Tab-separated table of C-alpha atoms in Angstrom:
chain	number	residue	atom	x	y	z
A	161	MET	CA	5.248	-117.028	-183.629
A	162	ASP	CA	4.848	-112.960	-184.084
A	163	THR	CA	4.463	-112.494	-179.945
A	164	LEU	CA	6.144	-112.827	-177.055
A	165	LEU	CA	4.517	-112.402	-174.109
A	166	ILE	CA	6.489	-112.174	-170.310
A	167	SER	CA	3.917	-112.762	-167.586
A	168	THR	CA	3.398	-114.136	-163.876
A	169	ASN	CA	1.082	-117.221	-164.590
A	170	PHE	CA	-1.795	-115.865	-162.755
A	171	PHE	CA	-4.865	-117.967	-162.391
A	172	GLY	CA	-4.174	-119.499	-166.230
A	173	TYR	CA	-4.821	-115.709	-167.651
A	174	PRO	CA	-1.447	-115.695	-169.379
A	175	GLN	CA	-3.261	-119.204	-171.345
A	176	GLU	CA	-6.185	-117.156	-172.103
A	177	ILE	CA	-4.472	-114.106	-173.746
A	178	VAL	CA	-2.435	-116.387	-175.642
A	179	LYS	CA	-6.035	-117.787	-176.932
A	180	ALA	CA	-7.267	-114.797	-177.766
A	181	LEU	CA	-4.570	-113.772	-179.727
A	182	ALA	CA	-4.777	-117.116	-181.375
A	183	GLU	CA	-8.339	-116.110	-182.355
A	184	ARG	CA	-6.831	-112.383	-183.722
A	185	GLY	CA	-4.663	-114.678	-186.015
A	186	ARG	CA	-1.432	-114.045	-183.925
A	187	SER	CA	0.812	-116.359	-182.276
A	188	ALA	CA	2.281	-116.097	-179.069
A	189	LEU	CA	5.451	-117.486	-177.453
A	190	TRP	CA	4.547	-117.197	-173.277
A	191	TYR	CA	6.940	-117.383	-170.425
A	192	ASP	CA	6.635	-116.797	-166.745
A	193	ASP	CA	8.395	-113.362	-165.566
A	194	ARG	CA	10.608	-115.319	-162.616
A	195	PRO	CA	12.772	-118.120	-163.093
A	196	ALA	CA	10.538	-120.283	-161.089
A	197	SER	CA	7.757	-119.820	-158.561
A	198	ASP	CA	8.507	-121.519	-155.573
A	199	THR	CA	8.139	-119.324	-152.613
A	200	LEU	CA	11.995	-118.670	-152.053
A	201	THR	CA	12.258	-117.444	-155.414
A	202	LYS	CA	8.741	-115.092	-155.263
A	203	ALA	CA	10.017	-113.511	-151.885
A	204	LEU	CA	13.847	-112.804	-153.599
A	205	VAL	CA	12.269	-111.593	-156.290
A	206	ARG	CA	10.096	-109.195	-154.307
A	207	LEU	CA	12.619	-108.435	-151.794
A	208	SER	CA	15.527	-108.544	-152.633
A	209	PRO	CA	15.619	-108.760	-157.028
A	210	ARG	CA	19.996	-108.461	-156.490
A	211	VAL	CA	20.396	-111.348	-154.780
A	212	ILE	CA	18.608	-113.454	-157.711
A	213	GLN	CA	19.754	-110.988	-160.426
A	214	ARG	CA	22.453	-113.337	-162.222
A	215	ARG	CA	19.896	-115.981	-162.082
A	216	SER	CA	16.549	-114.037	-163.379
A	217	ASP	CA	19.095	-112.227	-166.324
A	218	GLU	CA	20.351	-116.302	-167.572
A	219	TYR	CA	16.559	-117.564	-167.451
A	220	PHE	CA	15.639	-114.538	-169.694
A	221	ALA	CA	18.865	-114.778	-171.539
A	222	LYS	CA	17.448	-118.186	-172.891
A	223	ILE	CA	14.283	-116.713	-173.222
A	224	PHE	CA	15.288	-114.746	-176.096
A	225	ALA	CA	17.415	-116.760	-177.677
A	226	ASP	CA	14.415	-118.900	-178.289
A	227	ALA	CA	12.177	-116.199	-179.319
A	228	ALA	CA	14.958	-114.837	-181.659
A	229	ARG	CA	14.409	-117.923	-183.632
A	230	HIS	CA	10.699	-115.974	-184.418
A	231	ASP	CA	10.004	-113.049	-186.302
A	232	ILE	CA	8.379	-110.819	-183.140
A	233	ARG	CA	6.600	-107.734	-184.030
A	234	ASP	CA	5.179	-107.614	-180.356
A	235	ILE	CA	6.640	-108.002	-176.694
A	236	LEU	CA	4.427	-107.792	-174.110
A	237	VAL	CA	5.570	-107.834	-170.659
A	238	ILE	CA	2.860	-107.818	-167.551
A	239	LYS	CA	4.372	-106.760	-164.324
A	240	GLY	CA	8.242	-108.492	-165.360
A	241	GLU	CA	9.256	-108.572	-161.556
A	242	ALA	CA	12.161	-110.770	-162.532
A	243	LEU	CA	13.123	-108.899	-165.385
A	244	SER	CA	15.962	-105.959	-165.173
A	245	VAL	CA	16.496	-103.067	-166.876
A	246	TYR	CA	19.944	-104.227	-168.126
A	247	MET	CA	17.732	-107.405	-169.979
A	248	ILE	CA	15.164	-104.993	-170.951
A	249	ARG	CA	17.533	-102.885	-172.501
A	250	ARG	CA	19.208	-106.508	-174.173
A	251	MET	CA	15.423	-107.082	-175.274
A	252	ARG	CA	15.409	-103.961	-177.471
A	253	ALA	CA	18.721	-104.676	-179.038
A	254	LEU	CA	18.009	-108.228	-179.615
A	255	PHE	CA	14.254	-107.091	-181.248
A	256	PRO	CA	14.853	-104.079	-182.960
A	257	LYS	CA	11.474	-103.973	-185.125
A	258	ALA	CA	9.398	-105.457	-182.165
A	259	ARG	CA	6.835	-102.878	-180.004
A	260	LEU	CA	7.506	-103.603	-176.734
A	261	THR	CA	4.355	-102.832	-174.553
A	262	LEU	CA	4.689	-102.501	-170.399
A	263	TYR	CA	1.377	-103.608	-168.163
A	264	PHE	CA	1.175	-103.481	-164.587
A	265	TRP	CA	-1.687	-105.226	-163.348
A	266	ASP	CA	-0.148	-104.397	-159.687
A	267	SER	CA	0.486	-101.196	-157.872
A	268	TYR	CA	4.104	-99.556	-157.585
A	269	ARG	CA	3.707	-99.991	-153.686
A	270	ASN	CA	2.959	-103.729	-153.916
A	271	MET	CA	5.984	-104.585	-156.440
A	272	PRO	CA	9.761	-104.558	-155.983
A	273	LYS	CA	11.449	-101.177	-156.319
A	274	GLY	CA	12.714	-99.983	-159.130
A	275	SER	CA	9.373	-101.130	-161.628
A	276	ALA	CA	9.181	-97.304	-162.485
A	277	ASP	CA	12.763	-97.375	-163.575
A	278	LYS	CA	11.307	-99.525	-166.245
A	279	VAL	CA	8.500	-97.657	-167.972
A	280	ASP	CA	10.667	-95.340	-170.117
A	281	LEU	CA	12.572	-98.245	-171.980
A	282	PHE	CA	9.281	-99.491	-173.368
A	283	ASP	CA	7.506	-97.867	-176.158
A	284	ARG	CA	4.102	-97.948	-174.508
A	285	ALA	CA	3.508	-98.178	-170.952
A	286	PHE	CA	0.019	-99.121	-169.017
A	287	SER	CA	-1.120	-99.383	-165.108
A	288	PHE	CA	-4.256	-100.921	-164.007
A	289	ASP	CA	-3.833	-98.928	-160.574
A	290	LEU	CA	-5.860	-95.087	-160.378
A	291	GLU	CA	-2.908	-93.573	-158.166
A	292	ASP	CA	0.149	-94.655	-160.296
A	293	VAL	CA	-1.175	-93.259	-163.085
A	294	LYS	CA	-2.117	-90.078	-161.100
A	295	THR	CA	1.753	-89.947	-159.754
A	296	ASP	CA	2.804	-91.101	-163.036
A	297	PRO	CA	2.652	-89.258	-166.107
A	298	ARG	CA	4.017	-91.759	-168.730
A	299	LEU	CA	1.394	-94.504	-167.595
A	300	LYS	CA	-1.782	-94.948	-169.076
A	301	TYR	CA	-4.829	-96.266	-167.516
A	302	ARG	CA	-6.385	-99.519	-168.464
A	303	PRO	CA	-8.016	-101.706	-165.944
A	304	LEU	CA	-8.348	-105.232	-165.890
A	305	PHE	CA	-10.509	-107.758	-168.366
A	306	TYR	CA	-12.851	-110.647	-167.909
A	307	ILE	CA	-12.383	-113.760	-170.070
A	308	GLU	CA	-15.436	-114.411	-172.294
A	309	GLN	CA	-16.472	-117.518	-170.061
A	310	TYR	CA	-18.160	-114.992	-167.252
A	311	ALA	CA	-20.156	-113.791	-170.024
A	312	ASP	CA	-21.842	-117.365	-170.080
A	313	VAL	CA	-22.210	-118.318	-166.407
A	314	GLY	CA	-25.638	-118.951	-167.868
A	315	ALA	CA	-29.256	-118.042	-166.027
A	316	VAL	CA	-29.174	-120.578	-163.128
A	317	GLU	CA	-30.523	-120.535	-159.951
A	318	GLN	CA	-29.005	-117.731	-157.396
A	319	ASP	CA	-29.199	-119.316	-154.097
A	320	ILE	CA	-26.027	-117.505	-152.515
A	321	ASP	CA	-27.341	-114.207	-151.804
A	322	LEU	CA	-23.107	-112.816	-151.185
A	323	LEU	CA	-20.125	-114.718	-152.162
A	324	PHE	CA	-16.513	-114.308	-151.237
A	325	LEU	CA	-14.205	-116.920	-153.420
A	326	GLY	CA	-10.400	-115.608	-153.199
A	327	THR	CA	-6.976	-115.759	-151.574
A	328	ALA	CA	-6.726	-115.760	-147.479
A	329	HIS	CA	-3.716	-112.947	-147.582
A	330	SER	CA	-3.055	-109.679	-146.389
A	331	ASP	CA	-6.315	-108.552	-143.902
A	332	ARG	CA	-9.129	-110.338	-145.925
A	333	VAL	CA	-9.863	-112.946	-143.056
A	334	THR	CA	-9.979	-109.914	-140.673
A	335	VAL	CA	-12.263	-108.030	-142.871
A	336	LEU	CA	-14.690	-110.600	-143.808
A	337	ASP	CA	-15.060	-111.288	-140.486
A	338	LYS	CA	-16.482	-107.504	-139.521
A	339	ILE	CA	-18.275	-107.960	-143.185
A	340	ALA	CA	-20.344	-110.996	-141.749
A	341	ARG	CA	-21.154	-109.734	-138.398
A	342	ALA	CA	-22.365	-106.663	-140.043
A	343	MET	CA	-24.334	-108.747	-142.323
A	344	PRO	CA	-28.085	-108.211	-142.042
A	345	PRO	CA	-30.201	-111.346	-140.714
A	346	GLY	CA	-31.761	-113.949	-142.663
A	347	TYR	CA	-28.938	-113.889	-145.928
A	348	ASP	CA	-26.652	-116.304	-146.900
A	349	PHE	CA	-22.939	-115.381	-146.990
A	350	ARG	CA	-20.541	-117.875	-148.672
A	351	LYS	CA	-17.093	-117.830	-147.719
A	352	ILE	CA	-14.585	-119.497	-150.287
A	353	LEU	CA	-11.100	-118.892	-148.741
A	354	PHE	CA	-7.876	-120.375	-150.385
A	355	ALA	CA	-5.231	-120.771	-147.818
A	356	ARG	CA	-1.862	-121.553	-149.486
A	357	SER	CA	-0.696	-123.303	-146.891
A	358	GLN	CA	-1.721	-125.693	-144.083
A	359	MET	CA	1.251	-124.377	-141.473
A	360	LEU	CA	0.764	-120.626	-141.575
A	361	HIS	CA	-3.143	-121.313	-141.179
A	362	ARG	CA	-2.598	-123.421	-137.801
A	363	ILE	CA	-0.634	-120.332	-136.616
A	364	GLN	CA	-3.318	-117.902	-137.554
A	365	ASN	CA	-5.846	-120.063	-136.065
A	366	VAL	CA	-3.737	-119.600	-132.726
A	367	VAL	CA	-2.938	-115.988	-132.765
A	368	SER	CA	-6.145	-114.468	-134.646
A	369	ALA	CA	-9.083	-114.123	-133.178
A	370	PRO	CA	-11.066	-113.788	-137.002
A	371	TYR	CA	-9.817	-116.857	-138.169
A	372	ARG	CA	-10.579	-118.903	-135.119
A	373	ARG	CA	-14.000	-116.858	-135.792
A	374	THR	CA	-14.470	-118.186	-139.386
A	375	ASP	CA	-16.033	-121.585	-140.055
A	376	GLU	CA	-13.054	-124.219	-140.499
A	377	ARG	CA	-15.207	-125.299	-143.314
A	378	ASP	CA	-14.642	-121.978	-145.419
A	379	PHE	CA	-10.914	-123.067	-145.774
A	380	ILE	CA	-9.748	-124.484	-148.905
A	381	PHE	CA	-5.986	-125.724	-149.392
A	382	SER	CA	-5.939	-126.320	-153.439
A	383	PRO	CA	-7.139	-123.801	-155.344
A	384	ILE	CA	-11.037	-124.009	-157.112
A	385	PRO	CA	-10.961	-124.950	-160.779
A	386	LYS	CA	-11.814	-121.972	-163.091
A	387	HIS	CA	-14.886	-123.267	-164.329
A	388	GLU	CA	-15.875	-124.651	-160.862
A	389	VAL	CA	-15.633	-120.995	-159.854
A	390	GLN	CA	-17.601	-119.509	-162.777
A	391	LYS	CA	-20.532	-121.779	-161.631
A	392	LEU	CA	-20.223	-120.548	-158.060
A	393	ILE	CA	-20.337	-116.988	-159.353
A	394	GLY	CA	-23.424	-118.146	-161.725
A	395	ARG	CA	-25.516	-119.165	-158.284
A	396	ALA	CA	-24.437	-115.793	-156.352
A	397	LYS	CA	-26.417	-112.429	-156.485
A	398	ILE	CA	-23.885	-110.429	-155.302
A	399	VAL	CA	-20.019	-110.835	-155.055
A	400	LEU	CA	-17.579	-109.441	-152.240
A	401	ASP	CA	-14.070	-108.492	-153.770
A	402	ILE	CA	-11.490	-107.325	-150.667
A	403	GLU	CA	-8.735	-105.263	-152.973
A	404	ARG	CA	-5.374	-105.175	-151.172
A	405	ASP	CA	-5.139	-101.550	-149.347
A	406	VAL	CA	-1.969	-100.640	-151.408
A	407	GLN	CA	-3.992	-100.992	-154.403
A	408	THR	CA	-6.606	-98.525	-156.451
A	409	GLY	CA	-6.948	-100.266	-159.465
A	410	PHE	CA	-10.148	-102.910	-159.679
A	411	THR	CA	-9.289	-106.468	-159.029
A	412	MET	CA	-9.687	-109.058	-161.369
A	413	ARG	CA	-13.126	-110.328	-159.695
A	414	THR	CA	-14.746	-106.536	-159.712
A	415	ILE	CA	-14.289	-106.854	-163.744
A	416	GLU	CA	-15.321	-110.406	-163.992
A	417	MET	CA	-18.568	-109.372	-162.362
A	418	LEU	CA	-19.142	-107.108	-165.202
A	419	GLY	CA	-19.278	-110.092	-167.604
A	420	ALA	CA	-21.015	-112.231	-165.846
A	421	SER	CA	-23.727	-109.579	-164.956
A	422	ARG	CA	-23.037	-109.203	-161.055
A	423	LYS	CA	-23.747	-107.035	-158.313
A	424	LEU	CA	-20.748	-106.363	-156.567
A	425	ILE	CA	-19.884	-104.854	-152.704
A	426	THR	CA	-16.079	-104.425	-152.612
A	427	THR	CA	-14.003	-102.453	-150.112
A	428	ASN	CA	-12.279	-100.030	-153.139
A	429	PRO	CA	-13.474	-96.950	-152.364
A	430	SER	CA	-12.287	-95.843	-155.628
A	431	ILE	CA	-14.988	-97.857	-157.574
A	432	ALA	CA	-16.945	-94.392	-157.931
A	433	LYS	CA	-14.703	-93.360	-160.001
A	434	ALA	CA	-15.203	-95.969	-162.328
A	435	ASP	CA	-17.127	-95.384	-165.543
A	436	PHE	CA	-19.280	-98.498	-165.034
A	437	TYR	CA	-20.460	-97.463	-161.286
A	438	HIS	CA	-24.003	-97.511	-160.790
A	439	PRO	CA	-25.012	-97.709	-156.976
A	440	GLN	CA	-27.638	-100.476	-157.864
A	441	ASN	CA	-25.062	-102.917	-159.367
A	442	GLN	CA	-21.731	-101.492	-156.951
A	443	SER	CA	-21.501	-100.515	-153.247
A	444	TYR	CA	-18.734	-99.897	-151.223
A	445	VAL	CA	-18.362	-100.670	-148.062
A	446	ASP	CA	-15.631	-99.428	-145.502
A	447	ARG	CA	-12.808	-102.581	-144.586
A	448	ASP	CA	-12.884	-100.987	-140.904
A	449	ARG	CA	-16.604	-100.510	-140.265
A	450	PRO	CA	-18.495	-102.341	-142.654
A	451	VAL	CA	-22.256	-101.300	-143.360
A	452	ILE	CA	-24.031	-103.765	-145.372
A	453	ASP	CA	-27.622	-102.016	-146.898
A	454	PRO	CA	-30.200	-104.747	-147.165
A	455	SER	CA	-31.998	-102.622	-150.088
A	456	PHE	CA	-28.595	-103.326	-152.313
A	457	LEU	CA	-28.701	-106.945	-151.299
A	458	ASP	CA	-32.809	-107.079	-152.097
A	459	SER	CA	-32.396	-104.602	-155.730
A	460	PRO	CA	-31.597	-106.583	-159.093
A	461	TRP	CA	-28.598	-106.147	-161.222
A	462	LEU	CA	-29.417	-102.977	-163.828
A	463	PRO	CA	-28.409	-103.923	-167.453
A	464	GLN	CA	-25.168	-102.351	-168.494
A	465	ASP	CA	-24.017	-100.613	-172.108
A	466	PRO	CA	-22.780	-103.618	-174.268
A	467	ALA	CA	-20.327	-101.577	-175.848
A	468	LEU	CA	-18.975	-100.506	-172.288
A	469	LEU	CA	-19.123	-104.136	-171.303
A	470	ARG	CA	-16.880	-104.833	-174.102
A	471	SER	CA	-14.236	-102.351	-173.496
A	472	TYR	CA	-13.709	-104.317	-169.998
A	473	SER	CA	-13.245	-108.011	-171.871
A	474	LEU	CA	-10.098	-109.830	-172.699
A	475	SER	CA	-10.874	-108.743	-176.382
A	476	GLY	CA	-11.142	-105.044	-175.355
A	477	TRP	CA	-7.772	-105.488	-173.191
A	478	LEU	CA	-6.126	-106.644	-176.254
A	479	ASP	CA	-7.449	-103.951	-178.383
A	480	ASP	CA	-5.708	-101.288	-176.066
A	481	MET	CA	-2.752	-103.131	-176.240
A	482	LEU	CA	-1.987	-104.003	-179.167
A	483	GLY	CA	-3.876	-101.248	-181.084
């Protein structure tokens, strides 16, 4: 093993990174960046990291002991939410020959306090968030990536005009309700919302009018397998992206649509700054007062430069992480 990967288990993406590394002749150990993935642990790591720091430090000490049996030359930390400054220093001492790379696929505004304190302890640090890169010159800008399977969704019948597929968090249901009412008549708008908790979902149905207006059949309570997600995206002419309003970076869904050659409607105003932006392929809508242009719904995808698309693939992302 020559690479240590520490990352949240985010919809199977760490496994995809390990697989892509293997295709490059690299071998990787992967560990979650939190000592456990239950709701309480996630909340403590995010809101009260000191409460759980001892447990987290013991968790990473075991990881480092395991990794020390290998000739590690690259350590890639993605977010590293529970990884304390103390343990990063210890990691540096235990692996003096390794290059340490930090990647934030979240914004400072949505991560635990003190995340910025970790940057100087790494050889290189990247972020997907445009605003964070602008305000913190130590960070290099690097957007997210798409996995190769999205380039193979196939030329299937596109029977869905607009598709939203994502977790029912923050203000998404409210924004979806507004977009649904702004849609011109005669178009198929398909919504698939993953609700993490049935109890919370029932509460939202009581207190939230947008929840009550959303068809109950639009909610699911188990994640859809990745291959089914790719099939749904293959059937869509356009995919809707609703980012967290504390982020300026492009979501994974945004980048995946480049790989899939699918048009995008997004509530992220930063889309116009992207080097891949073309008004025929990507359209911004205000999350508070959305207006849906029928001409955008009707126009086809405009093919992009293959070299540009490759730079947004997982392979292109690894070029930057390991370059």
